[in-house]
Amino acid sequence: MLLINCPWCGPRDDAEFHYGGEAHILRPANPSALSDEEFAEYLFLQQNPRGLHLERWCHSDGCRRWFNMVRDTATNRILEVYPMGELPSSQSGLAAWRNNWRRNSAAERNARNRVE
Amino acid sequence: MRRRSNRLEKGGRVDRTRPVRFRFDGRDFEGLSGDTLASALLANDVSLVARSFKYHRPRGIVALGVEEPNALVQCGIGNGTTPNQRATRIELTDGLIAASQNRWPLLRADIGAINSLLSPLLPAGFYYKTFMWPPGWWLRYEHWIRRVAGLGRAPPGPDPDHYRQVHAHCDVLVVGAGPAGLAAAAAAGRSGARVILADEQSEPGGSLLAEDDVEIDGRPAADWLPTLIADLQAMPELTVLTRTAVNGLHDHGFLTMLQNRAAHEGTARPRCTLWKVRARHVVLATGAHERPLVFADNDRPGIMLASAVRGYITRYGVTPGRRVAVFCSNDDAYRTALVLVRHGVEVPAIIDVRANTAGPLVDAARAAGLTVHAGHAVVGTSGWHRLRSITIRQLSGDGQTCTGRRRTIRCDALAVSGGWTPAVHLFSQGGGSLAWDEAIGAFLPDATLQQVTPVGGCAGTMSVAGCLAEGHATGGAAACAAGHEEIEAPLPRVLEHSQSLPDHLWTVPHGRPGRPLATHFVDFQNDVTAADVHLAAREGYTSVEHLKRYTTTGMGTDQGKTSNVNALAIMGEVLGSDIPGVGHTTFRPPYTPAAIGAYAGRTIGALFDPVRITAMDPWHRAHGAAFEHVGQWMRAWYYPRPGESMRQAVDREVTAAREAVGLLDASTLGKIDIQGADAAEFLNRVYTNSWLRLQPGRARYGLMLGEDGMVMDDGVTTRLAENHFHMTTTTGGAGTVLDWLEEWLQTEWPDLDVRLTSVTEHWAVAALCGPRSRELLARLCTDIDLSAEAFPFMSMREGTVAGIPARIFRISFSGEISFEINVRRRHGLALWEALVAAGEPLGLCPYGTEAMHVLRAEKGFIIVGQETDGTVTPFDLGMDWIVSKTKTDFIGKRGLDRRDLLAPDRKQLVGLLSEDPRDVIPEGAQVVETVRSRPPMTMIGHVTSSYHSPTCGRPIALALVKGGRSMLGNTVSIPLANRVVGAVVSEPRFFDPEGERMHG
Amino acid sequence: MLEKGWIGGGNTGRNTTIIRSNYLWDESAAIYEHAMKLWEGLSQELNFNLMFSQRGVLTLAHSEHELREMRRRVEAIRLNGIDSDVLTPDEIKRLVPIMDTSPNLRYPVMGGFIQRRGGTARHDAVAWGYARAADARGVDIIQNCAVTGFRIDQGTVRGVETTRGPIRASKVACVVAGHAGVVAEMAGFRLPVTSRPLQALVSEPIKPILDVVIMSNAVHMYVSQSDKGEMVLGAGTDSYNSYTQRGSMTVIEGMLAAAVELFPCLSRLSMLRSWGGIVDTCPDASPIISRTPVRNLYFNCGWGTGGFKATPGSGHVFADLVARDEPNAIAAPFSLDRFVGGYLIDEHGAAGVAH
Amino acid sequence: MADQGAPACVTPIDVLATPPGGPRGAGIAIRERRLLGKLVVRGDTRDTDFIDTVQGTVGTAPPTTPNRCVFHDTLAVIWLGPDEWLVVTPPGREEGLLDALAAEGIVVTDVSDQSTVIRLTGPRAREVLAQGCALDLHPRSFRVGSAAQSRIGRIRTTLWQVDAQPGYDLLVSCSFAAWLWAWLTDAGGEFGVRVEAG
């Protein structure tokens, strides 16, 4: 029974939340430009580490707002919660983001094209 | 016959003025208020209370509390009966009825005891090596094995009691109200922190309740206790919960505690309350369990833990025997000997495995005139239904063998102590690691990530003074950590015996070299002996988990509280490895067995899951509707008239909708209010078709896909104003779709100016359809021009119907002219009744979800979740027309282009017309190209919808068939269990294919 | 054979021992039925009593929608040549007298279907029986030896690094339920699996009251009674990734409320022990039996809650794949490339959660 | 169902037809606050125009701190999210307010009949809620003016404390109101439940 600190509502039981899987997966700006293999990475591959996991949660029974969280899947220890669109502030969390293979995936490069 | 009484002249916390009558195995007994069933049975000299699980050996009470392995009884009768209750935890109440278990026909004469003679044939794991032949016979063997297995009996019917749950929050949760726990609670409470002190016994005090040789602040512990408890109860933010077992320590300071209430508050109250606690800090003052010594025939009734013997005397004024010997490896058991002497019970001998015994307690024993056999051991016992004598011998220096002559000592009880095992269960459950402590010979709490601090016995501290000090310090610190000011208070002064170091003799030799240790019981309840542990080792089941699972040690209802460490240690001996090397099994919730009903709580029966009803529901009920569960909703299914079959009712409803006017309660459809400058752009991204140029007041059908291209939901969305849309979803998809849209907005497109609000229940919806629906509506609605020109198909108008403000949508799920009238929920019933009244002369007929299905199927309209199952694309459904070719992107576009989704042999939606026009193909039936005499057969599709169509006067079906679009006109077969149906593949539209009617 | 802990200590020793092959999709039916046929002679083949007990697995339907789905599944199962009988509420009541089949339940029992060849097996015995047989065939079983990395050279696996030193091998086969994703990372590629807690619990042992295995997706619970007399209950996985083998109390409460709703007499029994396993689940809730981006490195994983029942079948076709470097007809549909092409075997989309 | 004339208005609690009454000294009292107006207002708190407009039309600025609600004469404004509030009005007041806000270009949606409000009062109200609600309702962390969206039993509920007695308003979707009503009656059973006319 996790105690999740909603950035808005404060600590609540995990029963109030909806788990949204890996955080920071950008939707390709031009999906048609991706091969089936590259698109499959975006569609099906999720980080599944035994250790720090950057994940999305939604306080579905509360303020219905999505946010990000860094949690150690080996201990369920929660390092931090932070808003959508931002990166972790903890060094270890940031490292986990940087070391994610996805940062160099075709899908993410495709998505960044929109940003740039 | 008058049984002898073991009740002592004085002592105990029982009320000698209040006798309590109870019944055990059909015989009436009398105990005292304050007794447990165990103490009352002992007082009545009942030594035999149970049979063991496997060998059916006679067993007596071993312990004082939850750790009791033997004395399990069936409590109560009828639906209120409860199996496997520990006699040591049952508070005696007047009229209590209990019975022994796992014996037949009688406890004293149990046929199953034959197993104990066969025991050489039934070692650990023997099942795995037998009953294999002839093949297929296992089920027959098993039938008999199952009958002799199991302990008590389940009640025959529903539970007469009920159970409550309550959430609680505190700064400090103290588990255990022994000296350490009390001190911790006091220190934390004094500071004003919110404290919960929970203990599974009927009164706080823990071990202090059973000590008559400890003085605190100059008073006997038991007299000092009430003042402290009074202090605690005076603290406004401190809650003391007795009869409350803390059963689980979960993540992030979440704990579950089971409070037994019926025991003392009568059955008007719930039987139990399950507390669900969030604690900032947890203090574990769970104490320790004494463990027996493992020696030959150590399971006879009358052989008890030394602390239990002491407890029965001091707490209940009951002695387990008249001549009670003591067998130990530590000083603590000497206290039991001294208590016995003080109460005039004969103690023939103290047998101490330690060769050189010294220290104040030993001296006190000698001073009391007791014989101490140092460096000796009990090598055998006699007595079947109760202990008659013990045999002792001198131990060799290394304790591995025996020397000297055998001496037999007559006694009717034996107090045994092999040391203490800290109750680290909760600490381990919560993810804490354990470390072996050689001195006390047990695992102690090591590291944890949680805010959990073990104190006292749980941390290996056995002295009362030490417990008080640790609790005091920890409680104060915990309160501070929670932001409270610690308030100084003096530590009480404690006077108690100091104890010298214990020794650990894990296996007591029986002095018969070569003979197996077949009656050295390690786990009493599951009849696991030292010999079984040796066998497991020989066969390679050496990992601690393999040992547990192969021998079943520690898998009984006591979860090995008294046996685990002994089993590990013996395995260590066999393997020649140290105990940390052997390791320990993980502790799992619950700490003690907990009523399943308590976890179910009140969310059963009427409160199991909400039933959602619409505003028109009272009318549906009043008019005899049959209902259908759709998710949580109850929807009117059809409205049978007296004597009408479902088929007749549905045919009538469908025909009315096609020929006159029908009325459907469509309130359950999901509805989402969408506002913002980018609303149209947003719809353009989540629907497959294009939305930018939809005119205000006009509506459009939309299909939503997942990113994988599979159909997820559908519905009609209307543009109310430039930046304002009203979206409808399927009934089942209402919640999912809103969440899905919010997710995209918040996580992917925060730049879009779009706001979503669910209005599903704000609007009640009555859908009129049929050729006369316009005529009917005109009678109730005068402020809207209803003509086809002024109010065309797929548009929306606002006005009033029967004086009720309404939004009217000209959309159709039936293929007929249709008006979906939306009014605020409060007016739903009034609107419905007005429509029914005005419609009667026009032949109006309310219809339910079944007729709705038939109507849409005749038109070939899909239902998401029936024609689709998460593996179906718009192209599979033949809905290419709704997938924009021009849009560069929408959710699911790329998914649709994947290799396998373009394959020509995908399942495609087609119609099926059974060759026999009376034969309605069952939904879910499988389609094959060629029928074979018997399965297996290659399936090419399945029937998704199938009805009798009164409009077409024949059965119609929709099916998903591999390459179906290319098979139009072909005949396929549907092999059913009892017959084969032939059917012709057709277009999935059976009526008004051009759709003129609904535009009219 | 390398085992990080003790053999059978993963999901083999934590599951609720249910065995059945009544799956909707042809591909699933094929592999689970292959396993079922092997189960039927396995005790004799291994000369170890696995207590494989074909007591029957009864799946309940609680609504019109579920009845429709059930009919679809039953027809498919039947035409795949797998046994399956539809039962009415009355027949169910006769078979399981302790079940509340009254129509006024929130989710009334409207029908069900039973696979009579389905049932349970003693999970530990399965691990031990196989271990003894493998050992007898000369397999070297090394426990307490964790793989810490792979030796890969030019895209081909050459061996593994372990906590007890390196081992060279020309082929490496990974069957590491729960940790498949972690091990794949070691080899430098990803798997479409997520690892989540799956909780189960047992009651105290009681005299026999339930002979068949009961499954219900609507109220989300499955239950059987072990030979020892314990009621064995399970539900679905927790919603979030975790390797802690601890799940949420909410799941346990939901499971037990459902159990009491269907079997009112369970209310007074006591929960003895609850525990969690880690299951890795694919997006389509079907397993992976496949070659990988690394040559001669093979994975068998992603079974979600279905791994135990498939044991003999999944092991057999996996061995075949490793030996021939080519999947046979049963294994082929479960290869990794289905996630690229999009031909998924969607067992939760269409058939509800598969236990 | 006394109401402002025809057409008849029916609430989800009306159809239960629970007769008012209950034991003297009941631990809790429950009643439906029938047909209250409810508006969802959306806006950006950094936009001063938005704040001022709400202030001007509603009479009070929307609370910007989470888990709070403000009361202004007969209105209550409850924080639902960083850009979302619920304005609860007496019956009939919602249309006027909706038009006023919409006229100022504020995103507002009428959700009056999406949900209903059950007033829970009485000395044991806190204990009753604690049976199904995981929030910490202790006065140290939840007082008058506190609000939260959470779960009660199996359903989603928004609650705010209206007095120290304590008294709470429970906002629940119409189709779940009957369940919550039954749940409250059951949870209060131990202490006695008084039903008051809506």
XYZ file of N, CA, C and O in Angstrom, chain C residues 21-97:
308
model
N -6.264 -25.579 -20.115
C -5.844 -25.260 -21.489
C -7.009 -24.691 -22.284
O -7.011 -24.715 -23.507
N -8.027 -24.172 -21.588
C -9.232 -23.701 -22.287
C -9.100 -22.233 -22.669
O -9.769 -21.371 -22.114
N -8.214 -21.966 -23.598
C -7.953 -20.590 -24.046
C -8.706 -20.284 -25.340
O -9.040 -21.175 -26.116
N -8.919 -18.987 -25.573
C -9.721 -18.560 -26.718
C -8.967 -18.702 -28.038
O -9.441 -19.337 -28.975
N -7.780 -18.135 -28.107
C -7.092 -18.070 -29.388
C -6.431 -19.403 -29.729
O -5.917 -20.090 -28.862
N -6.405 -19.727 -31.000
C -5.823 -20.994 -31.449
C -4.386 -21.138 -30.946
O -3.985 -22.197 -30.463
N -3.629 -20.044 -31.036
C -2.210 -20.124 -30.677
C -2.054 -20.483 -29.201
O -1.225 -21.315 -28.835
N -2.869 -19.840 -28.346
C -2.790 -20.131 -26.911
C -3.255 -21.549 -26.644
O -2.598 -22.309 -25.937
N -4.392 -21.901 -27.231
C -4.938 -23.249 -27.027
C -3.883 -24.291 -27.391
O -3.677 -25.264 -26.666
N -3.162 -24.046 -28.487
C -2.194 -25.046 -28.959
C -1.117 -25.293 -27.901
O -0.836 -26.438 -27.550
N -0.547 -24.234 -27.347
C 0.581 -24.464 -26.435
C 0.101 -24.968 -25.072
O 0.701 -25.868 -24.479
N -1.033 -24.455 -24.609
C -1.505 -24.914 -23.298
C -2.031 -26.347 -23.374
O -1.887 -27.134 -22.436
N -2.616 -26.718 -24.517
C -3.092 -28.095 -24.662
C -1.905 -29.046 -24.814
O -1.908 -30.154 -24.287
N -0.875 -28.578 -25.516
C 0.363 -29.359 -25.604
C 0.868 -29.641 -24.193
O 1.214 -30.772 -23.850
N 0.849 -28.610 -23.348
C 1.289 -28.777 -21.962
C 0.371 -29.747 -21.229
O 0.829 -30.675 -20.549
N -0.928 -29.592 -21.409
C -1.889 -30.446 -20.700
C -1.619 -31.915 -21.001
O -1.577 -32.760 -20.100
N -1.376 -32.222 -22.269
C -1.146 -33.621 -22.640
C 0.112 -34.141 -21.941
O 0.162 -35.284 -21.489
N 1.116 -33.280 -21.837
C 2.351 -33.719 -21.161
C 2.127 -33.880 -19.656
O 2.600 -34.833 -19.042
N 1.337 -32.950 -19.072
C 1.018 -33.076 -17.630
C 0.473 -34.468 -17.352
O 0.782 -35.080 -16.330
N -0.360 -34.952 -18.288
C -1.132 -36.159 -17.985
C -0.255 -37.390 -17.776
O -0.694 -38.354 -17.187
N 1.002 -37.364 -18.216
C 1.850 -38.526 -17.931
C 3.103 -38.167 -17.156
O 4.030 -38.966 -17.045
N 3.138 -36.950 -16.639
C 4.411 -36.424 -16.148
C 4.894 -37.096 -14.859
O 6.075 -37.404 -14.711
N 3.966 -37.372 -13.934
C 4.386 -38.003 -12.672
C 5.134 -39.293 -12.954
O 6.185 -39.567 -12.384
N 4.584 -40.096 -13.895
C 5.222 -41.371 -14.209
C 6.537 -41.130 -14.921
O 7.545 -41.772 -14.635
N 6.543 -40.158 -15.851
C 7.773 -39.914 -16.612
C 8.906 -39.482 -15.690
O 10.045 -39.922 -15.834
N 8.561 -38.647 -14.706
C 9.599 -38.148 -13.800
C 9.779 -39.071 -12.598
O 10.664 -38.863 -11.779
N 8.900 -40.081 -12.476
C 8.875 -40.935 -11.294
C 8.848 -40.094 -10.018
O 9.625 -40.288 -9.091
N 7.985 -39.105 -10.016
C 7.835 -38.229 -8.856
C 6.376 -37.800 -8.832
O 5.857 -37.342 -9.854
N 5.707 -37.990 -7.719
C 4.275 -37.697 -7.694
C 4.047 -36.190 -7.653
O 4.243 -35.554 -6.628
N 3.627 -35.638 -8.777
C 3.381 -34.197 -8.864
C 2.000 -33.844 -8.337
O 1.603 -32.690 -8.339
N 1.271 -34.876 -7.891
C -0.086 -34.682 -7.389
C -0.908 -33.900 -8.406
O -1.675 -33.004 -8.046
N -0.710 -34.214 -9.685
C -1.490 -33.597 -10.756
C -2.912 -34.107 -10.648
O -3.175 -35.287 -10.808
N -3.804 -33.200 -10.309
C -5.148 -33.586 -9.924
C -6.153 -32.948 -10.875
O -6.413 -31.746 -10.806
N -6.705 -33.730 -11.784
C -7.639 -33.201 -12.793
C -9.033 -33.101 -12.197
O -9.950 -33.813 -12.589
N -9.152 -32.179 -11.239
C -10.407 -32.022 -10.499
C -11.377 -31.119 -11.235
O -12.509 -30.949 -10.812
N -10.928 -30.489 -12.322
C -11.815 -29.635 -13.097
C -11.644 -28.167 -12.762
O -11.457 -27.806 -11.612
N -11.646 -27.318 -13.781
C -11.550 -25.871 -13.602
C -12.833 -25.250 -14.138
O -13.151 -25.379 -15.320
N -13.572 -24.594 -13.252
C -14.874 -24.018 -13.592
C -14.758 -22.503 -13.667
O -14.360 -21.861 -12.699
N -15.061 -21.949 -14.850
C -15.029 -20.500 -15.038
C -16.454 -19.976 -15.053
O -17.299 -20.500 -15.775
N -16.715 -18.933 -14.260
C -18.086 -18.435 -14.092
C -18.364 -17.250 -15.011
O -17.461 -16.503 -15.374
N -19.629 -17.088 -15.377
C -20.082 -15.912 -16.117
C -21.172 -15.228 -15.293
O -22.042 -15.892 -14.746
N -21.083 -13.895 -15.203
C -21.973 -13.155 -14.302
C -22.842 -12.124 -14.998
O -23.513 -11.343 -14.330
N -22.792 -12.048 -16.320
C -23.622 -11.058 -17.020
C -23.891 -11.536 -18.443
O -23.227 -12.457 -18.934
N -24.854 -10.877 -19.092
C -25.154 -11.213 -20.487
C -23.881 -11.121 -21.333
O -23.593 -11.994 -22.144
N -23.109 -10.059 -21.087
C -21.889 -9.861 -21.865
C -20.931 -11.038 -21.649
O -20.399 -11.608 -22.597
N -20.770 -11.436 -20.382
C -19.854 -12.544 -20.097
C -20.362 -13.855 -20.677
O -19.582 -14.680 -21.146
N -21.683 -14.028 -20.683
C -22.241 -15.248 -21.279
C -21.889 -15.298 -22.767
O -21.504 -16.338 -23.292
N -21.991 -14.130 -23.426
C -21.680 -14.080 -24.860
C -20.207 -14.430 -25.075
O -19.863 -15.283 -25.883
N -19.337 -13.800 -24.282
C -17.901 -14.087 -24.395
C -17.625 -15.562 -24.102
O -16.817 -16.207 -24.757
N -18.345 -16.096 -23.110
C -18.149 -17.495 -22.734
C -18.514 -18.407 -23.901
O -17.755 -19.305 -24.254
N -19.657 -18.123 -24.539
C -20.079 -18.975 -25.666
C -19.019 -18.950 -26.761
O -18.642 -19.985 -27.312
N -18.491 -17.755 -27.028
C -17.448 -17.653 -28.056
C -16.246 -18.528 -27.686
O -15.749 -19.296 -28.494
N -15.865 -18.415 -26.404
C -14.681 -19.151 -25.970
C -14.942 -20.647 -26.010
O -14.132 -21.428 -26.525
N -16.111 -21.062 -25.518
C -16.421 -22.492 -25.455
C -16.432 -23.092 -26.855
O -15.856 -24.157 -27.091
N -17.050 -22.390 -27.809
C -17.102 -22.910 -29.184
C -15.687 -23.054 -29.742
O -15.344 -24.069 -30.351
N -14.852 -22.042 -29.507
C -13.482 -22.098 -30.031
C -12.720 -23.254 -29.392
O -12.050 -24.034 -30.065
N -12.873 -23.375 -28.080
C -12.166 -24.443 -27.362
C -12.593 -25.801 -27.901
O -11.773 -26.671 -28.221
N -13.900 -25.956 -28.078
C -14.432 -27.246 -28.535
C -13.878 -27.586 -29.914
O -13.372 -28.689 -30.136
N -13.874 -26.611 -30.828
C -13.415 -26.888 -32.191
C -11.896 -27.064 -32.238
O -11.359 -27.605 -33.199
N -11.217 -26.618 -31.180
C -9.782 -26.904 -31.108
C -9.529 -28.288 -30.513
O -8.377 -28.650 -30.247
N -10.617 -29.018 -30.260
C -10.463 -30.381 -29.762
C -10.131 -30.447 -28.276
O -9.569 -31.423 -27.796
N -10.471 -29.384 -27.551
C -10.199 -29.354 -26.107
C -11.518 -29.484 -25.358
O -12.536 -28.933 -25.789
N -11.495 -30.239 -24.240
C -12.756 -30.529 -23.550
C -13.258 -29.296 -22.831
O -12.475 -28.505 -22.292
N -14.563 -29.143 -22.826
C -15.186 -27.993 -22.187
C -16.694 -28.186 -22.169
O -17.287 -28.475 -23.201
N -17.295 -28.070 -21.004
C -18.748 -28.231 -20.880
C -19.354 -26.971 -20.301
O -18.821 -26.401 -19.355
N -20.474 -26.545 -20.857
C -21.205 -25.400 -20.321
C -22.119 -25.904 -19.205
O -22.753 -26.948 -19.333
N -22.145 -25.174 -18.094
C -22.983 -25.565 -16.968
C -23.999 -24.473 -16.660
O -23.707 -23.285 -16.772
N -25.204 -24.895 -16.265
C -26.228 -23.947 -15.818
C -25.991 -23.650 -14.336
O -25.304 -24.413 -13.647
N -26.586 -22.558 -13.841
C -26.438 -22.262 -12.411
C -26.822 -23.448 -11.528
O -26.146 -23.718 -10.533
N -27.872 -24.183 -11.898
C -28.270 -25.332 -11.081
C -27.195 -26.401 -11.079
O -26.836 -26.945 -10.025
N -26.658 -26.690 -12.256
C -25.588 -27.696 -12.320
C -24.379 -27.236 -11.508
O -23.734 -28.032 -10.826
N -24.105 -25.936 -11.557
C -22.978 -25.400 -10.791
C -23.235 -25.584 -9.300
O -22.365 -26.023 -8.551
N -24.466 -25.299 -8.873
C -24.816 -25.437 -7.455
C -24.630 -26.886 -7.007
O -24.108 -27.146 -5.919
N -25.011 -27.818 -7.880
C -24.850 -29.235 -7.512
C -23.373 -29.586 -7.396
O -22.971 -30.330 -6.511
N -22.566 -29.000 -8.265
C -21.134 -29.316 -8.276
C -20.409 -28.633 -7.117
O -19.482 -29.194 -6.533
N -20.858 -27.421 -6.769
C -20.191 -26.631 -5.723
C -21.242 -26.134 -4.740
O -21.672 -24.990 -4.809
N -21.676 -26.999 -3.827
C -22.785 -26.635 -2.935
C -22.515 -25.383 -2.104
O -23.454 -24.667 -1.749
